[in-house]
mmCIF file of C-alpha atoms and ligand atoms in Angstrom:
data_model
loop_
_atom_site.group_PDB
_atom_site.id
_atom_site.type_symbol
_atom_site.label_atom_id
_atom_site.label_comp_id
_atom_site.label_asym_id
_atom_site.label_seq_id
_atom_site.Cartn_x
_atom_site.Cartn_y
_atom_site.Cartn_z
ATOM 1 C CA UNK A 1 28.120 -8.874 -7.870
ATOM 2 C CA UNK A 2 26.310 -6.821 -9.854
ATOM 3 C CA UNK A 3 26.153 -3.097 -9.788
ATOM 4 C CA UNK A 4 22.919 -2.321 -8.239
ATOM 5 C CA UNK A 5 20.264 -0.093 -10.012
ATOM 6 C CA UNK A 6 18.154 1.973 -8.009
ATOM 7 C CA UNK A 7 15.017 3.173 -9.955
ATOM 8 C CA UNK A 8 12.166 6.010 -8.984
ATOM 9 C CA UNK A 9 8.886 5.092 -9.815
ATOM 10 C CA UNK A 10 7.315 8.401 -9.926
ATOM 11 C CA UNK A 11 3.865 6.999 -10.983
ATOM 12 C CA UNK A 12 0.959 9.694 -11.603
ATOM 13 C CA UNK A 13 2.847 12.434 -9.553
ATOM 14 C CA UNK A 14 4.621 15.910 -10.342
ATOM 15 C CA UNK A 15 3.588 18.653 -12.461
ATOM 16 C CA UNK A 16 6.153 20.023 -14.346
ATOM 17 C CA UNK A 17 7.816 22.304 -12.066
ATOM 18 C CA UNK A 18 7.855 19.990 -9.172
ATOM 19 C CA UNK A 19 9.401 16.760 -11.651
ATOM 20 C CA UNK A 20 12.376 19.540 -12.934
ATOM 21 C CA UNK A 21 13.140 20.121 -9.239
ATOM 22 C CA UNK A 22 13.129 16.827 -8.076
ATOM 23 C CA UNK A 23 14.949 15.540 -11.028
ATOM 24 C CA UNK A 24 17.552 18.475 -10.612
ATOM 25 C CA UNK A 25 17.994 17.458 -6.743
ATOM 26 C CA UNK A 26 18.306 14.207 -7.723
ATOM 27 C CA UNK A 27 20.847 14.590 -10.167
ATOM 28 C CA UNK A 28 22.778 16.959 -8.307
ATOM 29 C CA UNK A 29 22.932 14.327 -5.031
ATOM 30 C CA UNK A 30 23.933 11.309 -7.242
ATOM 31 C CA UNK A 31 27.177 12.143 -8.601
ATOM 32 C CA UNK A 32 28.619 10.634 -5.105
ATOM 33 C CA UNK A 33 27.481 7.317 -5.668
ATOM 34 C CA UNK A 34 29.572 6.083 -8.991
ATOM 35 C CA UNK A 35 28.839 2.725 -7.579
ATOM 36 C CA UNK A 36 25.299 2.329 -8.294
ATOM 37 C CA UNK A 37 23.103 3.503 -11.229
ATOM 38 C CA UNK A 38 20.190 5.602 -10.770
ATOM 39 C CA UNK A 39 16.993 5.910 -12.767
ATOM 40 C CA UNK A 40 13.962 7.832 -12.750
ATOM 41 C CA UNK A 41 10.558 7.615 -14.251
ATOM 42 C CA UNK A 42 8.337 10.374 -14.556
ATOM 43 C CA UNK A 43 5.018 10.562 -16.082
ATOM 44 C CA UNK A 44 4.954 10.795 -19.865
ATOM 45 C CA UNK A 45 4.122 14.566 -20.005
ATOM 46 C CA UNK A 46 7.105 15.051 -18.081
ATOM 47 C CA UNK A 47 9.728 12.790 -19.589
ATOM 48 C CA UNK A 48 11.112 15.767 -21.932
ATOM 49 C CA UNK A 49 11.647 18.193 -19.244
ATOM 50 C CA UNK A 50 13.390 15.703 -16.786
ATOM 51 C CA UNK A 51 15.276 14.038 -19.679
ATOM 52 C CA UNK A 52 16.921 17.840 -20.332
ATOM 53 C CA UNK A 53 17.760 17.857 -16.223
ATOM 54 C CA UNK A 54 19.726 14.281 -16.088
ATOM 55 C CA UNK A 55 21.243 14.306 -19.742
ATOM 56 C CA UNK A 56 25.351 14.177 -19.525
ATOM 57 C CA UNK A 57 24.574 13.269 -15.456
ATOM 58 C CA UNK A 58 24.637 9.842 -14.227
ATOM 59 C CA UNK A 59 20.971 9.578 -13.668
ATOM 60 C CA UNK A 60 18.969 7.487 -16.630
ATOM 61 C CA UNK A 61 15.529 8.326 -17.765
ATOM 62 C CA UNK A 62 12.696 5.976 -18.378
ATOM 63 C CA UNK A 63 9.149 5.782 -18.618
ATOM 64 C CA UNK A 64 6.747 4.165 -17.116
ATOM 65 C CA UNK A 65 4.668 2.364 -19.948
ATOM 66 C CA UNK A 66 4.823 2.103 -23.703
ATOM 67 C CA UNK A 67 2.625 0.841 -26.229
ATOM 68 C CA UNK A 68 3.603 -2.321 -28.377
ATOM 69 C CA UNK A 69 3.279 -1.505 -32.037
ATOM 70 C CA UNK A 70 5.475 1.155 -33.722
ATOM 71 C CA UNK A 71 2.813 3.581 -35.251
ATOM 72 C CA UNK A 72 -0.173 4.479 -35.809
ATOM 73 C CA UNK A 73 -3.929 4.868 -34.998
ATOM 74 C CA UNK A 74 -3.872 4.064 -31.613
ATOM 75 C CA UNK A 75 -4.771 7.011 -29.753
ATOM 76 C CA UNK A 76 -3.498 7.651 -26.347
ATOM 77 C CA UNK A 77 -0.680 5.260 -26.619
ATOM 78 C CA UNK A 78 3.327 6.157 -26.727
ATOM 79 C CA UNK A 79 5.762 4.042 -28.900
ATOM 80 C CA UNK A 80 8.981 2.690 -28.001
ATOM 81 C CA UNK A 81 10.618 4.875 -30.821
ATOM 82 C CA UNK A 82 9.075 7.680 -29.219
ATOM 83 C CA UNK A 83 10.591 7.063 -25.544
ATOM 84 C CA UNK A 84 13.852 7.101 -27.047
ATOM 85 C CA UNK A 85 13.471 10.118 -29.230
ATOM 86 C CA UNK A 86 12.104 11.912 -25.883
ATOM 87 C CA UNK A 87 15.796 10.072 -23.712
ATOM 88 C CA UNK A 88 14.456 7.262 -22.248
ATOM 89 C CA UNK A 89 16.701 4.294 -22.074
ATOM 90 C CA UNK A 90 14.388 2.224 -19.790
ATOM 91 C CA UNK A 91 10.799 1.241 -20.164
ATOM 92 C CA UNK A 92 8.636 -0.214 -16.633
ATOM 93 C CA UNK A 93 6.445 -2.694 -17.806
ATOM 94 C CA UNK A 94 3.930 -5.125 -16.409
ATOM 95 C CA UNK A 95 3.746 -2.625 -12.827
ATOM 96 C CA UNK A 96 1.371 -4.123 -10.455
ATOM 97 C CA UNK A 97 -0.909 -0.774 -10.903
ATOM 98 C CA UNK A 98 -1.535 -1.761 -14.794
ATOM 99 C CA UNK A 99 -1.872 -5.678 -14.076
ATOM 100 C CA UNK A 100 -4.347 -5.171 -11.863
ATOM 101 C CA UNK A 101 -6.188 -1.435 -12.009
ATOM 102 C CA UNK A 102 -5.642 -1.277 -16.339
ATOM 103 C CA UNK A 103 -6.125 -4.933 -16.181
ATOM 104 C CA UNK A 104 -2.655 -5.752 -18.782
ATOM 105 C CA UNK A 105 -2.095 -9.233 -19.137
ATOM 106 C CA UNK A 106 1.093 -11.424 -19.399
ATOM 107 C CA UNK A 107 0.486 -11.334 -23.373
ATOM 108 C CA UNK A 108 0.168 -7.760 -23.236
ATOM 109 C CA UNK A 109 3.583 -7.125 -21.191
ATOM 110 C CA UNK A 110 4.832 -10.057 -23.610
ATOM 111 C CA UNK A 111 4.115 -7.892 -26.824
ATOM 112 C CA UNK A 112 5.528 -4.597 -25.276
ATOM 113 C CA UNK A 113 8.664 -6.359 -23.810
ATOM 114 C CA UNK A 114 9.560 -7.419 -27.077
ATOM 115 C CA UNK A 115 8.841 -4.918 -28.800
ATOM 116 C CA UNK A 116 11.643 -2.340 -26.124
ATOM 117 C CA UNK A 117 13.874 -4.997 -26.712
ATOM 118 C CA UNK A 118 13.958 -4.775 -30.378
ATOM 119 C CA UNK A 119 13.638 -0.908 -30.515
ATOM 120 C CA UNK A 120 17.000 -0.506 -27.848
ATOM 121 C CA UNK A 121 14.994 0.173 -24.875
ATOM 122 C CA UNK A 122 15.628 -1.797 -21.393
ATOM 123 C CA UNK A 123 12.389 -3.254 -20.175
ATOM 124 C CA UNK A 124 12.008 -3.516 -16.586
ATOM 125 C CA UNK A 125 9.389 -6.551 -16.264
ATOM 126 C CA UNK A 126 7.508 -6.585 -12.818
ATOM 127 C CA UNK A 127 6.125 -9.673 -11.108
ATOM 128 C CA UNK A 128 4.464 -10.012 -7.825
ATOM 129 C CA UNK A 129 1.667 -11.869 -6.131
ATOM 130 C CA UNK A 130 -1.403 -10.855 -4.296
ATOM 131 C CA UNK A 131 -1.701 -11.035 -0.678
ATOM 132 C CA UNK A 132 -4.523 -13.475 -1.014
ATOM 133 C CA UNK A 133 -2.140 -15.367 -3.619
ATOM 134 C CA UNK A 134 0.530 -15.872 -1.038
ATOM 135 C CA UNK A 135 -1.371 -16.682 1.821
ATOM 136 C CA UNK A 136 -2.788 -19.802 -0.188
ATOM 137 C CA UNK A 137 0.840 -20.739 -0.918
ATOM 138 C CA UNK A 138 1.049 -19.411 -4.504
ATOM 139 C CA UNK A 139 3.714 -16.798 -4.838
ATOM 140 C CA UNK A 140 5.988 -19.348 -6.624
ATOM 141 C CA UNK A 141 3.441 -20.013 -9.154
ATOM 142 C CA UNK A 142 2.069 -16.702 -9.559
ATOM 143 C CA UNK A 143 5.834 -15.815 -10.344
ATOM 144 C CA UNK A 144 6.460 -18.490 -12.536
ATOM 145 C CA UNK A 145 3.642 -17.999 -14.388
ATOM 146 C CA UNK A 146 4.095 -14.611 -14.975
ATOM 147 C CA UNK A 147 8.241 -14.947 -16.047
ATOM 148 C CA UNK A 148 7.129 -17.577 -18.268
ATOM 149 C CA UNK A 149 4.227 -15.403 -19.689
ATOM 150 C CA UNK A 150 5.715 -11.824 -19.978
ATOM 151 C CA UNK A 151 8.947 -13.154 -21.080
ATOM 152 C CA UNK A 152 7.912 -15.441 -23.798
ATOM 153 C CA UNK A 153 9.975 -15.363 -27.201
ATOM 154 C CA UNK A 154 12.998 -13.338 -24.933
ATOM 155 C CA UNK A 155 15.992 -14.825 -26.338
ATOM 156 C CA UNK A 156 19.443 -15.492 -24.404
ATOM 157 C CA UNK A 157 20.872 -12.626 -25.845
ATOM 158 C CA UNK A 158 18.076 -10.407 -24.831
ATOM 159 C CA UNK A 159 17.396 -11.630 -21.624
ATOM 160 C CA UNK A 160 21.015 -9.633 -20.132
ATOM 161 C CA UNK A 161 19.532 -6.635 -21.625
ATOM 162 C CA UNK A 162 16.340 -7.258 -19.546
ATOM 163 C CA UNK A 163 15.890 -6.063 -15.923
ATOM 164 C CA UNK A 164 13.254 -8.018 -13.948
ATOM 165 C CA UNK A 165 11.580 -6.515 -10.430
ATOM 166 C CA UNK A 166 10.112 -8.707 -7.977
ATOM 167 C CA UNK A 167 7.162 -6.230 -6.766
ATOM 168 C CA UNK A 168 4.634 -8.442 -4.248
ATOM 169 C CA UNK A 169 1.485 -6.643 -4.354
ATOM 170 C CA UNK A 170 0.620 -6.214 -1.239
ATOM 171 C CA UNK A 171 4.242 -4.625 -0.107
ATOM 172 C CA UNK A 172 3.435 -1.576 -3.077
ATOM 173 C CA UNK A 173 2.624 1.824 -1.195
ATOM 174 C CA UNK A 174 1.469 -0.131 1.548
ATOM 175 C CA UNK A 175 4.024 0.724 4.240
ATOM 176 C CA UNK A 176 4.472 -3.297 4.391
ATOM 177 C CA UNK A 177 7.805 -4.537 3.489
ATOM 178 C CA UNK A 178 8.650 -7.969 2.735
ATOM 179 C CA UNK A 179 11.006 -9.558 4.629
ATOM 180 C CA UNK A 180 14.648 -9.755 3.262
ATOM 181 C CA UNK A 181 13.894 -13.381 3.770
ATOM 182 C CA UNK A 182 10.944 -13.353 1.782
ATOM 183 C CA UNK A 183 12.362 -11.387 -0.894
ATOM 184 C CA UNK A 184 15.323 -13.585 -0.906
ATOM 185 C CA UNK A 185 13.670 -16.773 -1.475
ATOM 186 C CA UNK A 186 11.235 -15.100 -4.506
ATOM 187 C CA UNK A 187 14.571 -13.591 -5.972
ATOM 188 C CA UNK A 188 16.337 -17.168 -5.864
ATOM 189 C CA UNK A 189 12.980 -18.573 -7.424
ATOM 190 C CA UNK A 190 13.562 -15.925 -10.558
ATOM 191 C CA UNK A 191 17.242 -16.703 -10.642
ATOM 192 C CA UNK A 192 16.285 -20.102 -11.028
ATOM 193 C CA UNK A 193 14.301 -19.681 -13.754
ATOM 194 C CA UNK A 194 16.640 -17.718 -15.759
ATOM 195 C CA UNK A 195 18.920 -20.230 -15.047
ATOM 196 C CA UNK A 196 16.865 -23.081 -16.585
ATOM 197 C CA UNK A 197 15.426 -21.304 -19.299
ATOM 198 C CA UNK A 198 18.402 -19.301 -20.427
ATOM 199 C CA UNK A 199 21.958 -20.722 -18.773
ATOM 200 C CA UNK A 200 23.759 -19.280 -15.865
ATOM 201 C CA UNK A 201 26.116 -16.723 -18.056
ATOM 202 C CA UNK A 202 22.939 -14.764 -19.123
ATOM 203 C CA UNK A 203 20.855 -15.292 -15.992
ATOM 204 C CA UNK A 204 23.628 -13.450 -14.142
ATOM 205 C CA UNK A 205 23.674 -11.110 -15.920
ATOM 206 C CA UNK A 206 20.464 -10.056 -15.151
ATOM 207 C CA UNK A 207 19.088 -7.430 -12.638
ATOM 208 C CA UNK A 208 16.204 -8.841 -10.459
ATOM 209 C CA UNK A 209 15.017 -5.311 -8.479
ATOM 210 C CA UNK A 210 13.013 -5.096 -5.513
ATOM 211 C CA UNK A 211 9.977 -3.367 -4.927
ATOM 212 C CA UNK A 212 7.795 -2.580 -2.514
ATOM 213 C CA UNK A 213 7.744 -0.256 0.346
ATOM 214 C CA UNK A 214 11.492 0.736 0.093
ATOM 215 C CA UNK A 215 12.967 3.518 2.161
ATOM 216 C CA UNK A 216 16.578 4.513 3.249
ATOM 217 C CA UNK A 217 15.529 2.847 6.480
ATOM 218 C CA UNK A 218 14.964 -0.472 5.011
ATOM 219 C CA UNK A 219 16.878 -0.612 2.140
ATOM 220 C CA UNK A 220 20.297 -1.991 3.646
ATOM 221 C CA UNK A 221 18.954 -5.401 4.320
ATOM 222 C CA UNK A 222 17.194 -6.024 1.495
ATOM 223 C CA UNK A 223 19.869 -5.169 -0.931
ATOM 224 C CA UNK A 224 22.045 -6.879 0.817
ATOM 225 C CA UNK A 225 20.540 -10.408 -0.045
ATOM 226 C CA UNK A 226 21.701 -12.310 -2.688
ATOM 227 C CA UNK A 227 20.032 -12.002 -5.852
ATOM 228 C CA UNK A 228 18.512 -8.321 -4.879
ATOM 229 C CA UNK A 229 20.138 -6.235 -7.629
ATOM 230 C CA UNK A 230 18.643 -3.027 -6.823
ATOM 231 C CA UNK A 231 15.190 -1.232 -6.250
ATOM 232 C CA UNK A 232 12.429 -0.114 -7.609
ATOM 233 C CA UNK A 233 11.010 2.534 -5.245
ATOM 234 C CA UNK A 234 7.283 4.460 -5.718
ATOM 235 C CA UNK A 235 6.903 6.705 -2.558
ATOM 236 C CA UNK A 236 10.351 6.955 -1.316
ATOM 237 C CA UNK A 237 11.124 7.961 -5.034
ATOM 238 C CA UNK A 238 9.123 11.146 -4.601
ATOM 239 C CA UNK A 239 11.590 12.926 -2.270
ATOM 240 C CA UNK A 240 15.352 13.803 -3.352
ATOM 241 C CA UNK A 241 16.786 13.050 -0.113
ATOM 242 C CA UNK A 242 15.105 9.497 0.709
ATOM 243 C CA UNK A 243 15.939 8.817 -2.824
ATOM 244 C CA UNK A 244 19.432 9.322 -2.218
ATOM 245 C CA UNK A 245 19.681 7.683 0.957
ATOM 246 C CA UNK A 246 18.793 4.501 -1.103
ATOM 247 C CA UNK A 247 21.181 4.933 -3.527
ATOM 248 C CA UNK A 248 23.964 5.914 -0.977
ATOM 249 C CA UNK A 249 22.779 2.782 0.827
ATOM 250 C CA UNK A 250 23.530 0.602 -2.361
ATOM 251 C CA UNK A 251 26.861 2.165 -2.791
ATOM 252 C CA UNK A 252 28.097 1.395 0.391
ATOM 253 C CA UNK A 253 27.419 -1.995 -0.428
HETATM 254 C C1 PEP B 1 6.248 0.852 -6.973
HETATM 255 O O1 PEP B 1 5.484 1.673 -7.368
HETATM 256 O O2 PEP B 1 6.813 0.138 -7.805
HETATM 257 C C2 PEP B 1 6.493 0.723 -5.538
HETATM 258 C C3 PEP B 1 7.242 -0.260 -5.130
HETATM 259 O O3 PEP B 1 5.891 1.641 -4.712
HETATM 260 P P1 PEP B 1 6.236 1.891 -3.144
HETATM 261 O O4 PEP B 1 7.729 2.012 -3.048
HETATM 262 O O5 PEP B 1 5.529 3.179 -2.809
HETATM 263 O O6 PEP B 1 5.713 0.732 -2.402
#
């Protein structure tokens, strides 16, 4: 089994003050749980400060976008070179919230997943369907089509260093959790597809997250399926103590 990773998504939330706190509570709650790893994700302006709180603690740091070229005149935009210079080691890419409201594409996520890859960072890729999508008997599709598009030109070797979330759209800050079931069978589907594009040795090795909706309450079951390496929690991410109920829910796994 592999060790679960529970990641915060801490979206457009926290001023400075409040992301030092919450990263300090965090930190300070998560040295009882050796057996999972813990990441969080602030906004940009607040990567340095929470990067000072979690360094030599066994909470990562990551962000929760990146630009793909190196440098340059592209104003606005943050490079991967620059996430690790500010502590990062992870990089969320492809969230449901940029599909959809920024309108990124599969290219896009494409370009900027290779481009963490090759710079050191760990890309977390997000897929997920609409509601409407999986009502008309899509979400396999959808998902396909997405892996196949935002992981384009990902070789073997770069695949294991690659963390995939499964985030259906209509579970995200909704209160409405997928099923384990449902999870299950989408988290099989992406398994599959690592197996046949890659072979089983890498596409083992690869975290497939959930998100969507998870709380302490919840959590048990759904990272208890196979194939559900972890989670990638928005809301419940917000508060130290549901945070760590997550994570002390994955250890005890
Ligand atoms: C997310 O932002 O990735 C997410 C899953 O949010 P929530 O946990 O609030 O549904």
């Amino acid at each position: 089994m592999l060790r679960k990773l529970i990641a915060g998504n801490w979206k457009m939330n926290t001023d400075r003050a409040g992301a030092v706190k919450l990263a300090r509570a965090i930190a300070d709650g998560a040295a009882k749980y050796s057996t999972v790893d813990l990441l969080v994700c602030p906004p940009f302006v607040n990567l340095v400060p929470v990067g000072e709180v979690v360094k030599g603690t066994k909470v990562a740091l990551g962000a929760q976008n990146m630009y793909h070229e190196a440098s340059g005149a592209f104003t606005g935009e943050t490079s991967a070179a620059m996430l690790l210079d500010a502590g990062c080691s992870y990089v969320i890419l492809g969230h449901s919230e940029r599909r959809h409201i920024l309108k990124e594409t599969d290219a896009d996520i494409n370009k900027k997943t290779s481009a963490a890859l090759a710079a050191g960072l760990i890309p977390i890729v997000c897929v997920g369907e609409l509601l409407a999508e999986r009502e008309a008997g899509q979400t396999t599709a959808v998902i396909r089509h997405q892996f196949e598009g935002s992981l384009a030109g990902v070789s073997a070797e770069q695949i294991e260093q690659t963390v995939i979330a499964y985030e259906p759209v209509w579970a995200i800050g909704t209160g409405k959790v997928a099923t384990p079931q449902q999870a299950a069978e989408v988290h099989a589907d992406l398994r599959k597809l690592l197996v046949d594009r890659y072979n089983s040795g890498s596409a083992e090795k690869v975290r497939i997250l959930y998100g969507g909706s998870v709380k302490a309450s919840n959590a048990g079951e759904l990272l208890a399926q196979p194939n559900i390496d972890g989670a990638l929690v928005g809301g419940a991410s917000l508060n130290a103590e549901d945070f760590l109920g997550i994570a002390a829910t994955g250890a005890a796994l």
